[in-house]
Every structure is written in structure tokens, then in C-alpha cells.
XYZ file of N, CA and C in Angstrom:
306
model
N 29.252 11.535 10.022
C 27.958 11.061 9.990
C 26.934 12.153 8.787
N 26.583 11.206 7.817
C 25.146 11.458 6.806
C 24.082 11.350 7.090
N 23.279 11.545 7.079
C 22.061 10.873 7.805
C 20.905 10.847 6.143
N 20.546 10.061 6.002
C 19.807 9.296 4.914
C 18.619 10.503 4.616
N 18.059 11.075 5.367
C 16.670 11.718 5.445
C 16.838 12.825 5.952
N 17.588 13.320 5.606
C 18.139 14.645 6.296
C 17.450 16.040 5.905
N 16.695 16.099 4.808
C 16.029 16.865 4.177
C 14.917 16.554 4.286
N 14.263 15.277 4.643
C 13.025 14.925 4.097
C 12.364 15.246 5.426
N 10.938 14.922 5.585
C 10.282 14.834 6.049
C 8.686 13.737 5.628
N 8.054 13.644 6.300
C 6.552 12.413 6.209
C 6.047 12.677 4.757
N 6.114 13.804 3.969
C 5.464 13.910 2.632
C 6.348 13.813 1.754
N 7.607 13.861 2.066
C 8.442 12.653 1.216
C 8.765 11.603 1.095
N 7.904 10.700 2.149
C 8.093 9.363 2.331
C 6.648 9.248 1.683
N 5.780 9.622 1.617
C 3.949 9.934 1.342
C 3.697 10.279 0.027
N 4.510 11.181 -0.050
C 4.213 11.867 -1.312
C 3.633 10.965 -2.731
N 4.413 10.206 -2.941
C 4.292 9.088 -4.345
C 2.679 8.628 -3.830
N 2.223 8.741 -2.708
C 1.108 7.914 -3.045
C -0.629 8.615 -2.568
N -0.011 9.577 -2.324
C -0.851 10.606 -1.652
C -1.958 10.818 -2.871
N -3.033 11.055 -2.888
C -3.920 11.495 -4.190
C -3.882 12.867 -4.744
N -4.634 12.953 -5.433
C -4.308 14.115 -6.427
C -5.258 15.160 -5.722
N -6.115 14.770 -4.734
C -7.128 15.661 -4.470
C -7.921 16.399 -5.038
N -8.876 16.084 -6.255
C -9.439 16.486 -6.987
C -10.672 16.722 -6.439
N -11.231 15.463 -5.567
C -12.372 15.440 -5.008
C -12.892 16.092 -3.793
N -11.010 15.965 -2.967
C -10.861 16.295 -1.739
C -10.387 17.586 -1.429
N -10.255 18.485 -2.608
C -9.710 19.627 -2.598
C -10.287 20.540 -1.149
N -11.504 20.451 -0.808
C -11.482 21.133 -0.056
C -11.230 21.152 1.501
N -11.017 19.481 1.564
C -10.753 19.167 3.024
C -9.330 20.114 3.523
N -9.303 20.026 4.914
C -8.377 20.446 5.655
C -7.236 20.171 6.093
N -5.822 20.563 6.078
C -4.682 20.320 5.789
C -4.629 18.526 7.106
N -5.328 18.468 7.594
C -5.359 17.720 9.012
C -5.882 16.563 8.301
N -6.967 16.630 7.522
C -7.439 15.833 7.087
C -6.736 14.782 5.796
N -6.378 15.729 5.606
C -5.053 15.426 4.375
C -3.676 14.150 4.736
N -3.697 14.600 5.614
C -2.133 13.995 6.013
C -2.919 12.675 6.868
N -4.149 12.952 7.567
C -4.566 11.295 7.678
C -5.048 10.738 6.771
N -5.343 10.676 6.113
C -5.855 10.156 4.840
C -4.107 9.113 3.632
N -3.377 10.475 3.707
C -2.021 10.073 3.293
C -1.472 8.884 4.512
N -1.211 9.041 5.468
C -0.892 8.218 6.733
C -1.680 6.862 6.555
N -3.025 6.548 6.662
C -3.804 5.580 6.086
C -3.465 4.812 5.173
N -3.145 5.698 4.331
C -2.926 4.938 2.842
C -1.621 4.441 2.389
N -0.459 5.033 3.767
C 0.819 4.533 3.896
C 0.538 3.217 4.535
N 0.446 2.898 5.055
C 0.216 2.227 6.453
C -0.496 0.974 5.866
N -1.610 1.297 5.212
C -2.450 0.317 4.547
C -1.132 -0.333 3.496
N -0.442 0.471 2.600
C 0.173 -0.308 1.465
C 1.389 -0.810 2.241
N 1.894 -0.530 3.526
C 3.140 -1.379 4.174
C 2.253 -2.547 4.319
N 1.171 -2.550 5.207
C 0.303 -3.941 5.562
C 0.317 -4.672 4.795
N -0.432 -4.511 3.215
C -0.298 -5.097 2.027
C 1.132 -5.719 1.593
N 2.209 -4.805 1.463
C 3.449 -5.569 1.449
C 3.624 -6.610 2.266
N 3.622 -6.206 3.818
C 4.040 -7.081 4.742
C 3.090 -8.533 4.576
N 1.804 -8.869 4.265
C 1.043 -9.404 3.610
C 1.914 -10.452 2.466
N 1.945 -9.800 1.579
C 2.895 -10.340 0.566
C 4.540 -10.781 0.523
N 5.062 -10.596 1.693
C 6.551 -10.932 2.247
C 5.671 -11.911 2.979
N 5.148 -11.970 3.763
C 4.776 -13.167 4.673
C 4.633 -14.544 3.688
N 3.523 -14.404 2.567
C 2.789 -15.365 1.337
C 4.265 -15.911 1.172
N 5.600 -14.993 0.698
C 6.403 -15.164 -0.055
C 7.246 -16.418 0.731
N 7.608 -15.738 2.275
C 8.279 -16.550 2.835
C 7.793 -18.035 2.982
N 5.787 -17.815 3.551
C 4.993 -19.455 3.574
C 5.605 -19.919 2.283
N 5.408 -19.419 1.137
C 5.754 -20.236 -0.164
C 7.012 -21.049 -0.023
N 8.144 -20.165 -0.246
C 9.390 -20.817 0.374
C 9.727 -21.883 1.767
N 9.020 -21.988 2.460
C 9.136 -22.559 3.279
C 8.392 -23.936 3.208
N 6.718 -23.688 2.585
C 5.865 -24.861 2.315
C 6.727 -25.808 1.088
N 7.007 -25.071 0.200
C 7.498 -25.564 -1.060
C 8.777 -26.177 -1.001
N 9.670 -25.697 -0.210
C 11.351 -26.558 -0.278
C 11.258 -27.497 1.385
N 11.178 -27.015 2.363
C 11.968 -27.475 3.525
C 10.626 -28.283 4.058
N 9.135 -28.201 3.774
C 8.432 -29.061 4.532
C 7.898 -29.819 3.649
N 8.148 -29.180 2.486
C 7.457 -29.863 1.230
C 6.034 -30.185 1.347
N 5.128 -28.841 1.682
C 3.772 -28.494 2.250
C 3.212 -28.316 1.052
N 2.261 -28.919 0.133
C 1.853 -28.353 -0.777
C 0.907 -27.124 -0.870
N -0.228 -27.705 0.663
C -1.071 -26.627 1.214
C -0.822 -25.364 1.715
N 0.539 -25.460 2.049
C 1.090 -24.107 2.493
C 1.846 -23.186 1.492
N 2.702 -24.094 0.220
C 2.844 -23.187 -0.863
C 1.783 -22.648 -1.475
N 0.492 -23.637 -1.502
C -0.460 -22.623 -2.076
C -0.844 -21.633 -1.450
N -0.987 -21.557 -0.644
C -1.432 -20.809 0.627
C -0.552 -19.415 0.697
N 0.549 -19.698 0.587
C 1.128 -18.426 0.030
C 1.432 -17.394 -1.020
N 1.066 -18.195 -2.362
C 0.694 -17.919 -3.273
C -0.370 -16.873 -3.331
N -1.645 -17.629 -2.319
C -2.660 -16.555 -2.223
C -2.177 -14.896 -1.814
N -1.651 -15.696 -0.228
C -1.126 -13.893 0.287
C -0.502 -13.243 -0.166
N 0.494 -13.878 -1.151
C 1.277 -13.042 -2.589
C 0.143 -12.276 -3.100
N -0.417 -12.545 -3.787
C -1.362 -12.266 -4.878
C -2.595 -11.247 -3.939
N -3.168 -11.527 -2.867
C -3.793 -11.070 -1.985
C -2.715 -9.271 -1.754
N -2.024 -9.838 -1.422
C -1.086 -8.446 -0.629
C -0.494 -7.235 -1.763
N -0.657 -8.042 -2.709
C 0.031 -6.856 -4.508
C -1.016 -6.353 -5.176
N -2.291 -7.572 -4.864
C -3.380 -6.634 -5.129
C -3.871 -5.448 -4.424
N -3.534 -5.582 -2.968
C -3.957 -4.695 -1.990
C -2.900 -3.202 -2.025
N -2.144 -3.408 -2.299
C -1.137 -2.439 -2.916
C -1.838 -1.606 -4.204
N -1.693 -2.073 -4.948
C -2.335 -1.548 -6.569
C -3.905 -0.852 -6.560
N -4.520 -1.707 -5.522
C -5.958 -0.649 -4.834
C -5.713 0.345 -4.785
N -4.738 0.248 -2.822
C -5.039 1.646 -2.447
C -3.988 1.946 -3.485
N -2.935 2.164 -3.874
C -2.184 2.935 -4.706
C -2.975 3.756 -6.334
N -4.158 3.250 -6.271
C -5.322 3.620 -7.646
C -6.071 4.641 -6.986
N -6.555 4.050 -5.691
C -7.851 4.859 -5.182
C -7.840 6.299 -5.886
N -6.383 7.581 -5.491
C -6.781 8.574 -5.742
C -7.351 8.581 -6.987
N -6.298 8.003 -8.016
C -6.938 8.307 -9.653
C -8.280 8.069 -10.021
N -8.553 7.088 -9.172
C -9.956 6.245 -9.155
C -10.933 7.481 -8.559
N -10.814 7.742 -7.808
C -11.323 9.300 -6.604
C -11.469 9.814 -7.911
N -10.695 10.271 -8.539
C -10.559 11.834 -9.328
C -11.552 11.704 -10.627
N -11.012 10.644 -11.117
C -11.902 10.059 -12.660
C -13.551 10.221 -12.341
N -14.062 9.546 -11.134
C -14.993 9.352 -11.118
C -15.890 10.581 -10.739
N -14.998 11.832 -9.692
C -15.598 13.042 -9.390
C -15.293 13.685 -10.812
N -14.315 13.528 -11.891
C -14.696 14.181 -12.743
C -15.442 14.031 -13.617
N -15.465 12.874 -13.697
C -17.135 12.335 -14.781
C -18.423 13.046 -14.170
N -18.806 13.160 -12.822
C -20.250 13.694 -12.317
C -20.218 14.661 -12.438
N -18.740 15.376 -12.626
C -19.120 17.071 -12.746
C -19.051 17.420 -13.810
């Protein structure tokens, strides 16, 4: 039996969305991990909202012929993907703003 995440840990999972730590360089290790976990949970929540919107749009547009539900689904998709983009780019934005202030 081969495990998919045999060598990985939490930093493997959330390492791609972790900020560069420019302005947060003096934070302790526990605080960094908490920020990374909050960002990962927020991205998963936003992706869930986008998936819920896609399902709502699909069901509303085909099965029920409910245009209002389909429009709500489009809004949820846009909101979820926008949230993912904003949360994913927070580290970059903070680093740029911090660099401009210094």
C-alpha cells in the first residue's frame, strides 16, 4: 500500500498559499502557522462557495428552469473565485505595501 501523502506535512499542503513574510518576519513560528491555517481554511471555504454556486446555477438553469436561481449561482461563483484570488494574493499585497513604506 502506497500512501499519497507519506512524506508530506501541513507545510506541504499550505506552503503554496503562505505569504512571503516580508512584513511579518518577526512573528513567531506558531503565529505563522496560524495565519497559514486561517488562509487555507478561507480558501477552501471560498472554493466551496464557488462549487455551491456552480451547482445552483446548473440545477436552476436545467432542471427547474429557474432563472433567479441560475443568476444567484453566477453571483456565488464570482464571489467564491474572487475570494480565492484576494486571499491568495494577500501575502504579495502586504509585502509590496510594506516595501513601499520602508
